[in-house]
Coordinates of C-alpha atoms in Angstrom, one line a residue:
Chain A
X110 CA -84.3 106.1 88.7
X111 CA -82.0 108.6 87.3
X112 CA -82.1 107.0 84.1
X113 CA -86.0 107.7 84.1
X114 CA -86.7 110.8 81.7
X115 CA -90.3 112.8 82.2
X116 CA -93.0 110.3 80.4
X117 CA -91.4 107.0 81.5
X118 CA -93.2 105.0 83.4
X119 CA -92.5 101.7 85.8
X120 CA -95.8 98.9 85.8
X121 CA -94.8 96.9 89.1
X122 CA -97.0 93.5 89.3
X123 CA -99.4 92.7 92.1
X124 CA -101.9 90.4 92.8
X125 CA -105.0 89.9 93.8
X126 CA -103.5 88.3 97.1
X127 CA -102.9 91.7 98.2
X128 CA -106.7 92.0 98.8
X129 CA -107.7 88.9 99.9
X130 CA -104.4 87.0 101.0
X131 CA -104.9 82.8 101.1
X132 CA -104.2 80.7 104.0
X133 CA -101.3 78.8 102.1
X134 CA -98.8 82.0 100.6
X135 CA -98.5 84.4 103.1
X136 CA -94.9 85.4 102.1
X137 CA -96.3 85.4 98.7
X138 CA -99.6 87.5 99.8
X139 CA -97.2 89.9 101.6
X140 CA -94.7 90.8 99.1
X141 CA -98.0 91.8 96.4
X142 CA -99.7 94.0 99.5
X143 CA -96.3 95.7 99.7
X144 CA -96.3 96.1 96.2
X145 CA -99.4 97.6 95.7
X146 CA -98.8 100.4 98.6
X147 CA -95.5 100.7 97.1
X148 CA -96.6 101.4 93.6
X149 CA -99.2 104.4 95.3
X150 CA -96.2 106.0 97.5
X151 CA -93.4 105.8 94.7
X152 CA -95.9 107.3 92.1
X153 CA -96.4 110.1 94.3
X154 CA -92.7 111.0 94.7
X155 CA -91.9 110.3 91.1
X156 CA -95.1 112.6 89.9
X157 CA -92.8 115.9 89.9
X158 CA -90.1 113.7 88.0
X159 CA -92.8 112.9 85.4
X160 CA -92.7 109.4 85.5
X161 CA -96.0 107.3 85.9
X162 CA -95.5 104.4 88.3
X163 CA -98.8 102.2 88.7
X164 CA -99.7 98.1 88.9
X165 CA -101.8 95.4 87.7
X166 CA -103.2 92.9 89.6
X167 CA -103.4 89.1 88.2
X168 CA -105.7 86.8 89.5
X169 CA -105.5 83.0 88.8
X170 CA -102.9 83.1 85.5
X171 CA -102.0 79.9 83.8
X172 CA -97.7 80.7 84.5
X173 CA -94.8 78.0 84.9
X174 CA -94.9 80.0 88.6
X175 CA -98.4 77.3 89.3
X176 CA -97.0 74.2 88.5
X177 CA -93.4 74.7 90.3
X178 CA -94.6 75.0 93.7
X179 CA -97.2 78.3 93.9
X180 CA -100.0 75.9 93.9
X181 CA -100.2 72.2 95.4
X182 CA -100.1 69.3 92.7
X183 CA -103.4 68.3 93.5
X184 CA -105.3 71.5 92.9
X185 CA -103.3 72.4 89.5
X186 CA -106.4 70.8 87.6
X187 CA -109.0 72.9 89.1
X188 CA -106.8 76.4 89.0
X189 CA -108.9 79.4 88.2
X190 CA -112.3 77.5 88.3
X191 CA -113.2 79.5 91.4
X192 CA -113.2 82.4 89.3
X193 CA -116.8 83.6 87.9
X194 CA -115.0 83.2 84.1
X195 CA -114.6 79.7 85.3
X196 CA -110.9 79.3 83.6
X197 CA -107.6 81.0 84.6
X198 CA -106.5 83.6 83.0
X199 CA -103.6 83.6 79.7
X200 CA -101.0 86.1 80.1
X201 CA -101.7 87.1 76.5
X202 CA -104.9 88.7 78.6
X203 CA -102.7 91.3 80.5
X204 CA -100.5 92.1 77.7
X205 CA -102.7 95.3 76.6
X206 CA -102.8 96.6 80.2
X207 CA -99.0 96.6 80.6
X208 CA -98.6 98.6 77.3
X209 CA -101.3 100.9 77.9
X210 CA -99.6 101.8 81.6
X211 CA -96.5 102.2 79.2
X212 CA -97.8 104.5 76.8
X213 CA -98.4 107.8 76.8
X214 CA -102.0 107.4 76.2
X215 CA -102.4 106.8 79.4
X216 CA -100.7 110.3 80.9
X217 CA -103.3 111.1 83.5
X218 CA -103.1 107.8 85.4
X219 CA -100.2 106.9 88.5
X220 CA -100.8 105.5 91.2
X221 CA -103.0 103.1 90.1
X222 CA -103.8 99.3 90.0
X223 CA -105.5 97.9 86.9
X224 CA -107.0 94.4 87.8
X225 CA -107.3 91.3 85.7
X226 CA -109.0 88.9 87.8
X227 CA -111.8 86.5 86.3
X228 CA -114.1 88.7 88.3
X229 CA -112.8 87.9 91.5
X230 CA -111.2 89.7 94.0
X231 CA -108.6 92.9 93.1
X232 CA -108.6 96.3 93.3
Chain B
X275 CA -108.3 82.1 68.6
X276 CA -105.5 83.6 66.3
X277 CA -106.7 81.0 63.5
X278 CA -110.2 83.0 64.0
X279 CA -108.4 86.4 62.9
X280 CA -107.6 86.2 59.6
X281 CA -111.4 84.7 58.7
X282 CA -113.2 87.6 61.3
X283 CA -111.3 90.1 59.5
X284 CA -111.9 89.2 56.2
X285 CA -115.8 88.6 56.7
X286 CA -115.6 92.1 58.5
X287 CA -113.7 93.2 54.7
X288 CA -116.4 91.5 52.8
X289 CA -119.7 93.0 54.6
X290 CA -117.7 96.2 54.8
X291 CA -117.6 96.3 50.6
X292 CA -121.4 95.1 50.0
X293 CA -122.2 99.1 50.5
X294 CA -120.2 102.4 49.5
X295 CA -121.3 103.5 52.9
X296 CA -120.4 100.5 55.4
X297 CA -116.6 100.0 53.7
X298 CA -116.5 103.7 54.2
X299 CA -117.5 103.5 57.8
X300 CA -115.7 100.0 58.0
X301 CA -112.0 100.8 56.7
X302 CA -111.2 103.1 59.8
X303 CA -112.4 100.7 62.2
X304 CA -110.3 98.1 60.5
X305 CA -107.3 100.4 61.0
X306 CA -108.6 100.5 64.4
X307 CA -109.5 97.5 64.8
X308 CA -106.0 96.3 63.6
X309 CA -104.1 98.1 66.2
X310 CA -106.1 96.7 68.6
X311 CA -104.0 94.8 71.1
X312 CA -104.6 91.3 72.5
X313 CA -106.1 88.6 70.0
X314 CA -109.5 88.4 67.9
X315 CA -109.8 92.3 66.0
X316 CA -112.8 93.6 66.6
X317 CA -115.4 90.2 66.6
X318 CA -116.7 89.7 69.7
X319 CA -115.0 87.1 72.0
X320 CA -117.2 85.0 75.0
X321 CA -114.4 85.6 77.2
X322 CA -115.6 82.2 79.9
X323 CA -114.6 80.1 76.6
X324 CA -112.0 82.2 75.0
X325 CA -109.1 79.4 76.4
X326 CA -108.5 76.5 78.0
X327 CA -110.9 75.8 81.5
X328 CA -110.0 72.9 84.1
X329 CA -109.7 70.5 84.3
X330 CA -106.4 70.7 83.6
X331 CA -103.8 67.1 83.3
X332 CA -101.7 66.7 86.4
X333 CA -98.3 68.4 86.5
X334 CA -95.7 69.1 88.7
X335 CA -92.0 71.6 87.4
X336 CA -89.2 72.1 89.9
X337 CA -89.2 75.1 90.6
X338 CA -89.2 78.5 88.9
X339 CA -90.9 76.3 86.2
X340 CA -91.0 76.7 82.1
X341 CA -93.9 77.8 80.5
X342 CA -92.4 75.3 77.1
X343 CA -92.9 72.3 79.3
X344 CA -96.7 73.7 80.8
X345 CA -99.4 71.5 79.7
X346 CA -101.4 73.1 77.6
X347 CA -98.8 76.1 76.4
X348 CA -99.5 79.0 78.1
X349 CA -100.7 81.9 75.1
X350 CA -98.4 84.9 75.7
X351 CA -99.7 86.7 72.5
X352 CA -97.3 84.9 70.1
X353 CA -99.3 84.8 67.7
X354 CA -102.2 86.9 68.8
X355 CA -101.1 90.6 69.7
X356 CA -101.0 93.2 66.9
X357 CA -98.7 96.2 67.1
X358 CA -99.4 99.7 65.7
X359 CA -96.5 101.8 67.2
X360 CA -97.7 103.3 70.5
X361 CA -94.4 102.3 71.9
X362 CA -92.2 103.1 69.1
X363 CA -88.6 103.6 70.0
X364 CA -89.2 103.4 73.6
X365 CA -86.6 100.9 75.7
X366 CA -87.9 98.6 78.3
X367 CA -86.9 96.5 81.2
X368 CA -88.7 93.5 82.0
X369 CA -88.0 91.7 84.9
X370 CA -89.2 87.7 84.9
X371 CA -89.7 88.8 81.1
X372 CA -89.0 84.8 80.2
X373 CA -92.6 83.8 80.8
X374 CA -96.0 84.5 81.8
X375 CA -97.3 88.4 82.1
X376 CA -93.7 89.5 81.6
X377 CA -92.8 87.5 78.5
X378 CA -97.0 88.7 77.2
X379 CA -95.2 92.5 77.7
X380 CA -92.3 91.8 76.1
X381 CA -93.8 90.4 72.9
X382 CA -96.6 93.3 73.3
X383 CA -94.0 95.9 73.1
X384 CA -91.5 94.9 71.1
X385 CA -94.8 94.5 68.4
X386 CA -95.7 98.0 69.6
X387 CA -92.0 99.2 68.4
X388 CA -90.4 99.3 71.4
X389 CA -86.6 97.5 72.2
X390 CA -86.7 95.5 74.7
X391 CA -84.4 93.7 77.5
X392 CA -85.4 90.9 79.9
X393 CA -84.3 89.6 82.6
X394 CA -84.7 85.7 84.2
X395 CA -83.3 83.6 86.2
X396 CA -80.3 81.3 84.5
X397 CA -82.2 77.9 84.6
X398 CA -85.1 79.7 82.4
X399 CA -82.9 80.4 79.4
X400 CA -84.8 78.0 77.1
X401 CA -87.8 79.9 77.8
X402 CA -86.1 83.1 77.6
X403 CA -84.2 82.4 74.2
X404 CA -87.8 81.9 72.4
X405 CA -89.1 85.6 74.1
X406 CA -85.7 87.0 72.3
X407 CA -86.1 85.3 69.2
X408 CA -89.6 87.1 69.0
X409 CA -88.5 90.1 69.6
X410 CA -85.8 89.9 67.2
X411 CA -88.3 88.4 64.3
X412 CA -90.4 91.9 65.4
X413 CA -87.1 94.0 63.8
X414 CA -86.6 95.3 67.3
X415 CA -83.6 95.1 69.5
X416 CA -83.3 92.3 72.4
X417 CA -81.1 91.7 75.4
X418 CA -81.3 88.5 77.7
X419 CA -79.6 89.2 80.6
X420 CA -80.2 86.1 83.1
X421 CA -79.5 86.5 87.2
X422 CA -81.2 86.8 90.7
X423 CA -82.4 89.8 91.5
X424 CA -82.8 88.6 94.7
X425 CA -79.4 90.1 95.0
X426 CA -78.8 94.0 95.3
X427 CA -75.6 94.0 93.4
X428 CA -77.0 92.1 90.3
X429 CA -80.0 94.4 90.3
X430 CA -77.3 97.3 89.8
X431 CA -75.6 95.5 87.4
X432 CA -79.3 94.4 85.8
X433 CA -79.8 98.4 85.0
X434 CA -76.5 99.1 84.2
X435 CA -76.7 96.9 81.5
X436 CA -79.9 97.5 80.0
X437 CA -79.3 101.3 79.6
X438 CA -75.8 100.4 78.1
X439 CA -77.4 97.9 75.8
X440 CA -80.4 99.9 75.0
X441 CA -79.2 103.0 75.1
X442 CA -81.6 104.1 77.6
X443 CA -84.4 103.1 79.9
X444 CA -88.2 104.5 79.5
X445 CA -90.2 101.3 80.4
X446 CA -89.4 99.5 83.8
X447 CA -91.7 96.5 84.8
X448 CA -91.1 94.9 88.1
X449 CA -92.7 91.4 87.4
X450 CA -90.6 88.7 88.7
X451 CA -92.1 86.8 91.4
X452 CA -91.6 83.4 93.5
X453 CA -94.3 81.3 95.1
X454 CA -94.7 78.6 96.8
X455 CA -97.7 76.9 98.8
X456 CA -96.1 77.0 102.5
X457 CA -99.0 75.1 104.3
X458 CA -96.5 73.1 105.2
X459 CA -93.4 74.8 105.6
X460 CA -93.6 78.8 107.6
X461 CA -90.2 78.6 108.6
X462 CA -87.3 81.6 107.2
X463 CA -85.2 80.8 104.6
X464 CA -88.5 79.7 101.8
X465 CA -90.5 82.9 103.4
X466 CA -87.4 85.3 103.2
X467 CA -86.4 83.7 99.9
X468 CA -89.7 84.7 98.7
X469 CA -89.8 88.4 100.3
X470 CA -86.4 89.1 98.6

């Protein structure tokens, strides 16, 4: 923090399983809910400092996180095809909304939570 | 889709000259259009068929997993995301920047201009070392420095060493994550492993 100078900004990463937490990652679902009230309070107290502080929420994203353990083996082949784009999501997909929380384009937005979810679920 | 670039752009080139007027109108929306981030310029993109949909072929990492042995590649933008400066000169901090939306930020804003150090977890050095190599090959500066910040002291040292190396810190993403599917399994250490 005291290396942050006026127009920095900090992009935590949510989830959508801070809005609708799953039966089978409840650790998981907790630590993105934190997150996500986190990223509101700390962009509050950092707002006289001048630095932004604000989130984005993934839903399903194809990430080595899936196949090591965050979903069972046997669902891997249908992950993200609950989603109403019918296909998880590349990370390549976020990239824009972690540089536009970055840049100073953005200067009137803290606080917030940009979703990428296939259309379901999020903020 | 990144093969699809250099073809949309240039049929966008070619109807733009077939008039004086429409390569007038056209050439600032190619500068635009160039600067846009994320893959495909300005030709529209179905985006239910943009990539891969399940099924997917079976597969199973130890975990934290490398994207390099994912099946098919993730896309992080390596060859799709175009750059025009908005972060120029900034210094960032990406936590779990090795793979997934943290390594897509890291090649995002080191293409934007921006220097950039990430941070992983010592067994995900081989994807780690390809994230660096991309942002060296952008001209900007990159600093790998692997360890758990599931421990205070190396997240101190983590900062420390990112505004030595950089010579400063604007850009702090908070990315890293663990999960894993605890139908099975609610007791402490996996939950608290996973809170940390």
């Amino acid at each position: 923090m005291p290396h942050l100078k006026p127009g920095a900004a900090i992009i935590n990463t949510t989830s959508v399983v801070a809005y609708g937490p799953p039966e089978n990652i409840i650790d998981y679902a907790m630590t993105k809910a934190a997150i996500e009230n986190f990223t509101k309070s700390l962009a509050k107290q950092m707002a006289p400092q001048g630095v932004r502080v604000n989130g984005v929420a993934p839903g399903p994203i194809w990430t080595p996180l899936q196949p090591s353990g965050g979903q069972l083996p046997g669902k891997l082949p249908q992950f993200g095809a609950d989603t109403p784009l019918g296909r998880p999501g590349q990370p390549a997909e976020l990239a824009s909304l972690y540089v536009l929380l970055a840049s100073n384009e953005d200067s009137y937005t803290t606080g917030a939570i940009f979703g990428a979810t296939g259309g379901r679920g999020g903020p | 889709m990144a093969k699809d670039e250099p073809d949309n752009a240039r049929r966008l080139l070619l109807g733009g000259m077939t008039t004086g007027l429409a390569a007038a109108a056209t050439a600032p929306a190619l500068a635009q259009g160039a600067g846009q981030p994320s893959s495909g310029g300005a030709s529209l993109q179905n985006p239910a068929t943009k990539h891969p949909k399940p099924p997917f072929p079976a597969q199973q990492q130890p975990w934290p997993g490398l994207a390099s042995r994912m099946n098919p590649r993730p896309d992080h933008g390596e060859s799709s995301y175009r750059g025009s400066g908005r972060l120029a000169g900034r210094k960032a901090l990406i936590t779990g920047g090795d793979s997934g939306m943290g390594r897509a930020a890291a090649i995002a804003y080191a293409r934007e201009g921006a220097d950039v150090a990430i941070n992983y977890l010592p067994v995900e050095e081989p994807d780690a070392r390809e994230v660096v190599q991309l942002i060296r090959a952008e001209g900007r500066k990159a600093v790998a420095i692997p360890g758990d910040i599931r421990e205070e002291a190396f997240c101190r040292q983590l900062v420390d060493r990112a505004v030595r190396e950089l010579g400063g810190l604007d850009i702090l993403v908070n990315n890293a994550a663990r999960q894993q599917d605890g139908r099975s399994s609610r007791t402490s250490p996996p939950m608290t492993s996973t809170l940390r």
